[in-house]
XYZ file of C-alpha atoms in Angstrom:
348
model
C 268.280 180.324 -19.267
C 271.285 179.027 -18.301
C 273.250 179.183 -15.091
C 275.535 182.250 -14.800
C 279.461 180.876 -14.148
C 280.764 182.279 -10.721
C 284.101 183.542 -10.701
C 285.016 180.447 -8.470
C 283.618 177.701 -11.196
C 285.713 176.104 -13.826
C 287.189 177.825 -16.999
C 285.295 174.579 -18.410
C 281.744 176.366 -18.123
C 282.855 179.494 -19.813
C 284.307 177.774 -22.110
C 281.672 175.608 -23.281
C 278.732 178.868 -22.730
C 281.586 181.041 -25.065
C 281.672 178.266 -27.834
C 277.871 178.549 -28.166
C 277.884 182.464 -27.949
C 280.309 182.540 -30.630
C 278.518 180.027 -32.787
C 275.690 182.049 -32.892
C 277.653 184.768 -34.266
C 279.940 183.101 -37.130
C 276.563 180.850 -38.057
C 279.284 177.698 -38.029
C 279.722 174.913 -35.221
C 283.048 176.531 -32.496
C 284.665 175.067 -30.207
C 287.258 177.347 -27.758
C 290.852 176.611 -26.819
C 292.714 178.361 -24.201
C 290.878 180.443 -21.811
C 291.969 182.469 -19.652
C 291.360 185.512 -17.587
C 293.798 188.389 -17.943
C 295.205 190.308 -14.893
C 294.100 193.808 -13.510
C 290.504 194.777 -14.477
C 289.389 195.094 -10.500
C 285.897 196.380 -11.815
C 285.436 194.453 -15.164
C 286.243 191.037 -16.087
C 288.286 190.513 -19.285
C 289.124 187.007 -20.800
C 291.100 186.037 -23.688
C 290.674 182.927 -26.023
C 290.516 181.147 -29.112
C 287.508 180.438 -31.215
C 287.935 177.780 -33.713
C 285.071 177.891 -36.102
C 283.760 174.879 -38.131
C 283.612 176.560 -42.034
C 282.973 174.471 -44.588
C 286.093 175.962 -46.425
C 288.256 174.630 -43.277
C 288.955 175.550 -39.881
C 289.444 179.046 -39.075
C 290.980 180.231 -35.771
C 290.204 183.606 -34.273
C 291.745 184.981 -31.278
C 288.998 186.446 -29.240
C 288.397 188.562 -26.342
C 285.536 188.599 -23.620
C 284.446 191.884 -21.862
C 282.054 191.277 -18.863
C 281.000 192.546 -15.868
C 281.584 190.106 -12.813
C 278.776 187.805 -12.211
C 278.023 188.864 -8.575
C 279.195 192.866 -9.260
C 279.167 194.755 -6.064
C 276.977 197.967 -5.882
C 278.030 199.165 -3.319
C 280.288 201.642 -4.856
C 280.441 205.281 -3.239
C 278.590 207.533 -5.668
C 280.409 209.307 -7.931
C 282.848 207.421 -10.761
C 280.163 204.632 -10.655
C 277.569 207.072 -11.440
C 279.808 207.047 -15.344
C 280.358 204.019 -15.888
C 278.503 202.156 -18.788
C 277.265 198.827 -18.686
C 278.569 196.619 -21.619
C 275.695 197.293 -24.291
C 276.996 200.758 -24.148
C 280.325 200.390 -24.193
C 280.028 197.845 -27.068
C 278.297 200.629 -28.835
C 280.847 202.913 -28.495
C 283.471 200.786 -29.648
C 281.435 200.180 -33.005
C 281.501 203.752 -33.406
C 285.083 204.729 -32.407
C 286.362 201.624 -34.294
C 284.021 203.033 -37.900
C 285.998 206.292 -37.810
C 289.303 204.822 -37.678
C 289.936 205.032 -33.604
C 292.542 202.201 -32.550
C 290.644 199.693 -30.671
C 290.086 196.385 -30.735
C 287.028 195.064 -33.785
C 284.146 194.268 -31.809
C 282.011 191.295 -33.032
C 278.593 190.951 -30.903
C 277.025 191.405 -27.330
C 276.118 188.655 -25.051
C 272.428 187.955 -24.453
C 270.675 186.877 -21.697
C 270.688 183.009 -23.137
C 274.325 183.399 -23.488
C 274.805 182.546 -19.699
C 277.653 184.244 -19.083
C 275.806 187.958 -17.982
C 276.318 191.280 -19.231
C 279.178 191.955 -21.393
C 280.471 191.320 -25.302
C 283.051 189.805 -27.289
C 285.765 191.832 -29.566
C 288.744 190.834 -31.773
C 292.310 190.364 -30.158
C 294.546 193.155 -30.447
C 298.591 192.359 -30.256
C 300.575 194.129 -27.961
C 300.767 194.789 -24.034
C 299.256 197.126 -21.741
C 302.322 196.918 -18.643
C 303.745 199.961 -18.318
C 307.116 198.695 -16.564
C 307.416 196.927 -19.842
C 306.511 199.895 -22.267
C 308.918 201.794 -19.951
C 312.149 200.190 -19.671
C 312.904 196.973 -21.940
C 314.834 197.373 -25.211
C 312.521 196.167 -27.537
C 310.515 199.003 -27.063
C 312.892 201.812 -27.522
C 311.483 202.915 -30.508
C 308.291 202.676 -29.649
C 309.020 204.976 -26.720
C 309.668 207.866 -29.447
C 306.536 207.088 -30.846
C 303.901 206.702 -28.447
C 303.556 210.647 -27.084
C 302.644 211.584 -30.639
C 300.530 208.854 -31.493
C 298.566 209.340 -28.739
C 298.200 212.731 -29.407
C 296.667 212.252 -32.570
C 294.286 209.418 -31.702
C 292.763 211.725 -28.923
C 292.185 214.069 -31.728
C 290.414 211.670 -34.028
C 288.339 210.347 -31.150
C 287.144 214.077 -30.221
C 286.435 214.878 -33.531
C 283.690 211.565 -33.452
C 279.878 213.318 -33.971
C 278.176 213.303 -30.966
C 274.889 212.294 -33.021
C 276.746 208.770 -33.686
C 277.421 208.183 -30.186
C 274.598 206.491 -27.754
C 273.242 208.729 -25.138
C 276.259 209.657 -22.949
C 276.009 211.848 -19.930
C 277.686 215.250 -20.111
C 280.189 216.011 -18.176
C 281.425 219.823 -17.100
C 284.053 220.991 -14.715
C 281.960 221.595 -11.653
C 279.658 218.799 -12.332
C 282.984 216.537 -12.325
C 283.944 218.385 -8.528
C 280.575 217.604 -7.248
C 280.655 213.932 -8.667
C 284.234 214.007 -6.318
C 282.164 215.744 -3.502
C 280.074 212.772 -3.495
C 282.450 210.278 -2.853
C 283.917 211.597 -0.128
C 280.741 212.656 1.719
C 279.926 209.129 1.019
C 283.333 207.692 2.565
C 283.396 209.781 5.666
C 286.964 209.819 5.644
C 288.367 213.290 6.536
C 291.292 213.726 3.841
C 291.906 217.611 4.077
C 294.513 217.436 1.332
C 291.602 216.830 -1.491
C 289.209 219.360 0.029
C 292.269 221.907 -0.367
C 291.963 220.598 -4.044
C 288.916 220.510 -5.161
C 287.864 224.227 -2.736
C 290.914 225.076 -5.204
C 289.682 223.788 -8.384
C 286.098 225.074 -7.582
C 287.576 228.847 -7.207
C 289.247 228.561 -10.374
C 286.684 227.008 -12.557
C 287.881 226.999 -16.954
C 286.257 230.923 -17.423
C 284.744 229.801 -20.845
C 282.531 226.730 -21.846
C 283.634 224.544 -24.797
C 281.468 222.508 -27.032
C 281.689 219.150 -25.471
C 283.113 216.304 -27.523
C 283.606 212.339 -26.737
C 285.630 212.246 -23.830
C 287.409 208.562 -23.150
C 287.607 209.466 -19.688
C 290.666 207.393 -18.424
C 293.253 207.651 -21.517
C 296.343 206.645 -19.601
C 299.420 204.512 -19.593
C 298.238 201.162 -18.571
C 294.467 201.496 -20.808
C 296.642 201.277 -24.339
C 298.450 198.484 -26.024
C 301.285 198.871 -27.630
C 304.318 196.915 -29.493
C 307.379 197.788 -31.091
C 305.496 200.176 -33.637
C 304.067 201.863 -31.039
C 300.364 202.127 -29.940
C 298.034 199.539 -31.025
C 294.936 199.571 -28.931
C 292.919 201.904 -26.865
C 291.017 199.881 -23.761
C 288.403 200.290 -21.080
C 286.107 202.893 -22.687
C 283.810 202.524 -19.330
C 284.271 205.865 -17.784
C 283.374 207.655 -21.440
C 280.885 210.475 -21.818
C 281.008 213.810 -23.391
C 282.848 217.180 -22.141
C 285.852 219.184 -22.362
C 288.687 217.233 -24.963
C 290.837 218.478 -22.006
C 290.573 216.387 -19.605
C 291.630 213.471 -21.437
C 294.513 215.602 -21.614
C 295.073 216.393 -18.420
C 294.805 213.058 -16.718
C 296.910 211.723 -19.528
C 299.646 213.911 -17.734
C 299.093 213.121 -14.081
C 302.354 211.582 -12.360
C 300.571 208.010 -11.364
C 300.717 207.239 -14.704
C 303.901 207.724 -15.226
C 304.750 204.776 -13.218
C 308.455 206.000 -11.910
C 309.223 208.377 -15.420
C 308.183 211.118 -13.889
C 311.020 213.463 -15.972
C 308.333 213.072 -18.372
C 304.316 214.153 -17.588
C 302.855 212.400 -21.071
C 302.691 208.920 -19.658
C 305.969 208.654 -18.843
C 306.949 209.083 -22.448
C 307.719 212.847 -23.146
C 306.723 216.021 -22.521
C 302.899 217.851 -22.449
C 304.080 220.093 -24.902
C 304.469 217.359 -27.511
C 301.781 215.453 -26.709
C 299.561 218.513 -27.199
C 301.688 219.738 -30.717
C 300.821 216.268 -31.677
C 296.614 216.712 -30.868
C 296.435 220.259 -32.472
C 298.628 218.982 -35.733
C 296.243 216.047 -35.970
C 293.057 218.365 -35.934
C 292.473 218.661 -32.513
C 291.687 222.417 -30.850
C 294.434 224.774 -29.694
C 295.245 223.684 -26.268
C 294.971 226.044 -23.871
C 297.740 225.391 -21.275
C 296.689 226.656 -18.469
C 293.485 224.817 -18.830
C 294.948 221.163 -19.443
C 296.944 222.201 -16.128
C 293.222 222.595 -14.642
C 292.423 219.685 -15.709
C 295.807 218.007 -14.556
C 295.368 218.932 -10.887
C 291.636 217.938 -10.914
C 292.893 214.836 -12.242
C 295.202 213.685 -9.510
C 292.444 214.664 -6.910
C 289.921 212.235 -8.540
C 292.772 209.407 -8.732
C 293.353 210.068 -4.999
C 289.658 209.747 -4.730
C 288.979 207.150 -6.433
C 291.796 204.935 -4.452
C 290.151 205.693 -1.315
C 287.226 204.950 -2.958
C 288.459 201.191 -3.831
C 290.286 200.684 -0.655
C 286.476 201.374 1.043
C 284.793 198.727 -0.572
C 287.223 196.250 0.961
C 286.991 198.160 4.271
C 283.145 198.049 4.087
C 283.314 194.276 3.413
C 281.594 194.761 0.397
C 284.446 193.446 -1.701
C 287.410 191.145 0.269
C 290.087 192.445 -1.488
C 294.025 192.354 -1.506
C 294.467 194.594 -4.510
C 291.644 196.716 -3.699
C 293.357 196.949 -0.344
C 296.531 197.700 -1.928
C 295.226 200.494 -4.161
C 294.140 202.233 -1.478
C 297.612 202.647 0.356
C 297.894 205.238 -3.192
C 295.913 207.624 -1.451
C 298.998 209.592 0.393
C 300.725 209.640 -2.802
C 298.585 211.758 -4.851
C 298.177 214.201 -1.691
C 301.792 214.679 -1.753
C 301.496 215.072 -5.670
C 298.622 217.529 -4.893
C 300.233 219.207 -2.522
C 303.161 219.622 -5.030
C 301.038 220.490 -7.571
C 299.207 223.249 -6.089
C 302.348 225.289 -4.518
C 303.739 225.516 -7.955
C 300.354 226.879 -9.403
């Protein structure tokens, strides 16, 4: 088998293990141009590239994108999100099935093997369009977009919770208190004393959703920053890692949560309009009568587990299980979602 690439070894490696991945997959000699290794992704690895394949009708060029885990993964994560997230056979899965019933995200084309070299993870078709929210947000060429994006959205989270569970791989079910006691976890785990999020989630737990729904594919991090988009408007849905089934809800909910409106705050959906349109938008595209009060629910719990989830990040480099300046930095977000929590829960 041969040698996995560490992160520190030349783009060369990849690039030569990625030509024969893909040439097992198009059945034609490849060779790859332009490598490269996008930025964010502090969990999972994602590269882009070019795959020029040998046909005997000519050249053809296909711009390509690699999903993997990284090589020497930490698991040393606090229990809790890492107990959701799917390794890269199952997330490839799930993009096969999302993509068949008309879900925006990107075409994927195979899964690595072990031969492959290059560890766990799978390739999928390029999608244009970019995921930065400051650009999304504020430069011209997006300004219609802008007007777009709250209703798209809306209707592509009802198309994806309308997907039969019996296509879907085993996913692990999800309800409200099960996703408290997943929070719980973590911060047993940390050891941190944070009283802010115990207010939250003691809050949350005495206020449970009164009436269970029939659970549905939940993305379970549909946000600003985990879509492309271009001037149309959304092109893309990413980073289906956190996805199992539950309440169509939450993806509402944390949708809405003021992190990810990076500055727009004036406007809860993403920082591109209102909840009320984004969740017009779901029910005219199919999706179940929202119940208000319960995407609030789901808001608040939301902006708990990002609060979580940064101490959560910031521990691993504090542990020394992970030497990191950005998971360092993401970990200084902590105090703002208490003071978002704390906001949150005097108005409820």
């Amino acid at each position: 088998m041969p040698a996995q690439p560490e992160i520190g070894d030349t783009t060369q490696d990849m690039a030569r293990l990625l030509a024969a991945a893909c040439m097992r997959h198009f059945g034609h000699a490849v060779r790859t141009e332009g490598l490269f290794r996008h930025s964010g992704g502090a969990s999972r690895q994602t590269w882009g590239f070019d795959a020029i394949v040998a046909h005997p009708d000519g050249a053809q060029r296909h711009a390509l994108v690699l999903r993997r885990d990284p090589p020497a993964a930490a698991s040393t994560m606090p229990a809790g999100e890492s107990s959701l997230a799917l390794d890269r056979g199952l997330e490839f899965e799930l993009l096969r099935v999302a993509y068949r019933h008309g879900v925006p995200v990107p075409a994927p084309l195979f899964s690595l093997t072990a031969d492959d070299g290059l560890g766990d993870g799978f390739v999928m078709r390029h999608v244009p369009g970019t995921a930065i929210a400051r650009e999304l947000l504020r430069e011209p060429r997006y300004a219609d977009a802008r007007t777009r994006i709250v209703p798209q959205l809306g209707a592509i989270l009802a198309r994806l919770h309308a997907v039969p569970l019996d296509e879907l791989p085993r996913l692990r079910r999800v309800t409200p208190a099960e996703a408290i006691a997943q929070q719980r976890q973590v911060l047993d785990r940390i050891g941190e004393p944070h009283p802010v999020f115990e207010l939250a989630l003691a809050w949350l737990e005495r206020r449970l959703p009164a009436a269970e729904v029939a659970p549905c594919f939940v993305h379970g991090d549909f946000r600003t920053g985990n879509f492309l988009a271009d001037e149309s408007g959304v092109t893309a849905i990413l980073d289906w890692e956190i996805a199992h089934t539950g309440d169509p809800l939450e993806d509402l909910g944390w949708m809405c949560i003021k992190s990810w409106r990076f500055g727009a705050i004036e406007n809860p959906a993403g920082g591109f309009g209102q909840r009320a349109a984004l969740h017009a938008a779901y029910e005219a595209a199919g999706g179940q009568r929202v119940d208000a009060a319960r995407a609030r629910w789901w808001e608040i719990f939301g902006t708990a587990r990002w609060g979580i989830i940064c101490m959560a990040q910031a521990w691993k480099h504090l542990s020394g299980a992970e030497h990191s300046v950005e998971l360092a930095s993401i970990g200084r977000r902590c105090a703002e979602t208490e003071v978002d929590l704390l906001q949150l829960l005097s108005e409820a």
